[in-house]
Short mmCIF file of C-alpha atoms in Angstrom, two decimals:
data_model
loop_
_atom_site.label_atom_id
_atom_site.label_comp_id
_atom_site.label_asym_id
_atom_site.label_seq_id
_atom_site.Cartn_x
_atom_site.Cartn_y
_atom_site.Cartn_z
CA UNK A 4 -13.51 -2.92 -19.95
CA UNK A 5 -14.57 -6.47 -18.74
CA UNK A 6 -15.97 -5.55 -15.30
CA UNK A 7 -16.51 -2.48 -12.61
CA UNK A 8 -13.34 -2.11 -10.31
CA UNK A 9 -14.62 -2.15 -6.95
CA UNK A 10 -12.75 0.28 -4.44
CA UNK A 11 -14.76 -1.28 -1.74
CA UNK A 12 -17.49 -2.99 -0.59
CA UNK A 13 -20.96 -1.08 -3.45
CA UNK A 14 -18.41 1.37 -4.65
CA UNK A 15 -16.56 1.48 -7.94
CA UNK A 16 -14.11 2.85 -10.86
CA UNK A 17 -17.40 4.83 -13.16
CA UNK A 18 -15.67 3.87 -16.47
CA UNK A 19 -17.21 7.53 -17.51
CA UNK A 20 -14.85 9.26 -14.83
CA UNK A 21 -11.37 6.99 -16.51
CA UNK A 22 -9.65 9.26 -19.33
CA UNK A 23 -7.55 6.81 -20.52
CA UNK A 24 -4.00 7.34 -22.80
CA UNK A 25 -2.30 5.31 -25.02
CA UNK A 26 1.29 5.16 -25.98
CA UNK A 27 3.94 2.68 -27.71
CA UNK A 28 5.69 0.83 -24.89
CA UNK A 29 9.43 0.39 -23.95
CA UNK A 30 11.09 -3.19 -23.31
CA UNK A 31 10.77 -6.96 -25.12
CA UNK A 32 8.11 -6.97 -28.62
CA UNK A 33 10.36 -6.64 -31.42
CA UNK A 34 8.66 -5.09 -34.62
CA UNK A 35 5.38 -5.51 -33.24
CA UNK A 36 5.68 -2.96 -30.60
CA UNK A 37 6.90 -0.09 -33.08
CA UNK A 38 3.68 0.12 -34.24
CA UNK A 39 1.16 -0.36 -31.48
CA UNK A 40 0.08 1.75 -28.37
CA UNK A 41 0.61 -0.63 -25.77
CA UNK A 42 1.49 1.37 -23.13
CA UNK A 43 -1.50 2.56 -20.71
CA UNK A 44 -2.14 5.50 -18.85
CA UNK A 45 -4.88 6.38 -16.82
CA UNK A 46 -6.23 8.98 -14.57
CA UNK A 47 -8.93 9.40 -12.67
CA UNK A 48 -10.24 12.94 -10.92
CA UNK A 49 -10.30 12.18 -7.80
CA UNK A 50 -11.42 16.26 -7.18
CA UNK A 51 -14.34 16.24 -8.94
CA UNK A 52 -16.09 12.68 -9.21
CA UNK A 53 -18.47 12.38 -7.66
CA UNK A 54 -18.11 8.15 -7.02
CA UNK A 55 -16.74 8.50 -3.64
CA UNK A 56 -18.13 9.57 -0.59
CA UNK A 57 -17.33 13.01 0.75
CA UNK A 58 -15.42 11.40 3.93
CA UNK A 59 -13.42 8.99 1.37
CA UNK A 60 -12.43 11.34 -1.22
CA UNK A 61 -11.18 13.95 1.43
CA UNK A 62 -9.62 10.86 2.94
CA UNK A 63 -7.81 10.04 -0.19
CA UNK A 64 -7.22 13.79 -1.00
CA UNK A 65 -5.21 13.74 1.98
CA UNK A 66 -3.11 10.26 1.41
CA UNK A 67 -2.38 10.90 -1.87
CA UNK A 68 -1.42 14.44 -2.36
CA UNK A 69 1.85 14.04 -3.34
CA UNK A 70 0.99 11.81 -6.21
CA UNK A 71 -1.64 14.06 -7.46
CA UNK A 72 -0.94 16.53 -10.06
CA UNK A 73 -4.66 19.20 -9.66
CA UNK A 74 -6.29 16.53 -8.44
CA UNK A 75 -5.56 13.95 -10.68
CA UNK A 76 -4.23 10.47 -9.95
CA UNK A 77 -2.25 9.08 -12.51
CA UNK A 78 -1.42 5.29 -13.07
CA UNK A 79 1.02 3.24 -15.86
CA UNK A 80 0.79 0.22 -16.91
CA UNK A 81 3.13 -0.97 -19.12
CA UNK A 82 4.04 -4.28 -18.55
CA UNK A 83 2.61 -7.01 -20.47
CA UNK A 84 2.89 -6.72 -24.30
CA UNK A 85 -1.27 -6.40 -25.16
CA UNK A 86 -2.88 -3.05 -24.35
CA UNK A 87 -6.26 -5.19 -22.83
CA UNK A 88 -4.11 -6.55 -20.39
CA UNK A 89 -2.43 -3.13 -19.47
CA UNK A 90 -5.90 -1.67 -19.13
CA UNK A 91 -6.87 -4.20 -17.36
CA UNK A 92 -3.54 -3.68 -14.95
CA UNK A 93 -3.63 -0.53 -14.86
CA UNK A 94 -7.25 -0.03 -13.54
CA UNK A 95 -6.43 -3.08 -11.17
CA UNK A 96 -4.29 -1.20 -9.70
CA UNK A 97 -5.78 2.61 -9.80
CA UNK A 98 -8.60 0.76 -7.62
CA UNK A 99 -6.06 -1.22 -4.77
CA UNK A 100 -4.54 2.63 -4.91
CA UNK A 101 -7.88 4.06 -3.60
CA UNK A 102 -8.36 1.21 -1.83
CA UNK A 103 -5.92 1.76 0.28
CA UNK A 104 -5.82 5.36 0.08
CA UNK A 105 -10.00 5.42 1.14
CA UNK A 106 -9.19 2.81 3.92
CA UNK A 107 -10.24 4.25 7.89
CA UNK A 108 -7.10 4.84 10.02
CA UNK A 109 -6.30 2.25 12.46
CA UNK A 110 -7.83 2.33 15.57
CA UNK A 111 -5.42 3.96 18.61
CA UNK A 112 -3.20 2.29 20.10
CA UNK A 113 -4.60 1.45 23.99
CA UNK A 114 -0.93 2.02 26.10
CA UNK A 115 -0.74 -1.08 28.53
CA UNK A 116 1.69 -1.59 31.12
CA UNK A 117 4.27 -4.64 31.53
CA UNK A 118 2.74 -7.75 34.00
CA UNK A 119 4.27 -7.41 37.53
CA UNK A 120 5.69 -11.13 36.97
CA UNK A 121 7.11 -10.91 33.56
CA UNK A 122 9.40 -8.09 35.44
CA UNK A 123 10.33 -9.75 38.08
CA UNK A 124 10.77 -13.06 36.04
CA UNK A 125 13.79 -11.17 33.54
CA UNK A 126 15.05 -9.44 36.48
CA UNK A 127 15.30 -12.72 38.22
CA UNK A 128 17.17 -14.63 35.07
CA UNK A 129 19.57 -11.44 34.82
CA UNK A 130 20.58 -12.22 38.56
CA UNK A 131 20.72 -16.05 37.51
CA UNK A 132 23.01 -15.39 34.54
CA UNK A 133 25.57 -12.71 36.14
CA UNK A 134 25.50 -15.02 39.10
CA UNK A 135 26.65 -17.69 36.68
CA UNK A 136 29.19 -15.25 35.02
CA UNK A 137 30.32 -14.35 38.64
CA UNK A 138 30.84 -18.06 39.47
CA UNK A 139 32.71 -18.32 36.01
CA UNK A 140 35.23 -16.03 37.11
CA UNK A 141 36.00 -17.42 40.42
CA UNK A 142 37.10 -20.75 39.99
CA UNK A 143 39.98 -19.76 37.71
CA UNK A 144 38.60 -19.92 33.76
CA UNK A 145 40.81 -17.24 32.46
#
């Protein structure tokens, strides 16, 4: 890998905890594609990692529960013809997935009321519009 992939702040993906698997990729590439393993499958054991703070880990386990298999999150990349570029794409995708899953929950919305003036103006405009339409009917435009 070229550089550590930062999840957020000073937390990054530890290279030792990444499990790589390579296979033949489908798609374009001619005869070369039949002999090289360019598709990359990157696995990260989220349940057993020590790289993430405990709060982040619990948050990610909850949010990524449908994607997990025994606490392991898997990302595939096969869009490039070179294994190296697919490795980079998979690592970036995993880092982005973990960053989104470990993000703090949004602040709760504070309910607000519609200002009285806005409501009165809306009702005044509705009455004006109704008066205009009533006036058209009375003059025999039908």
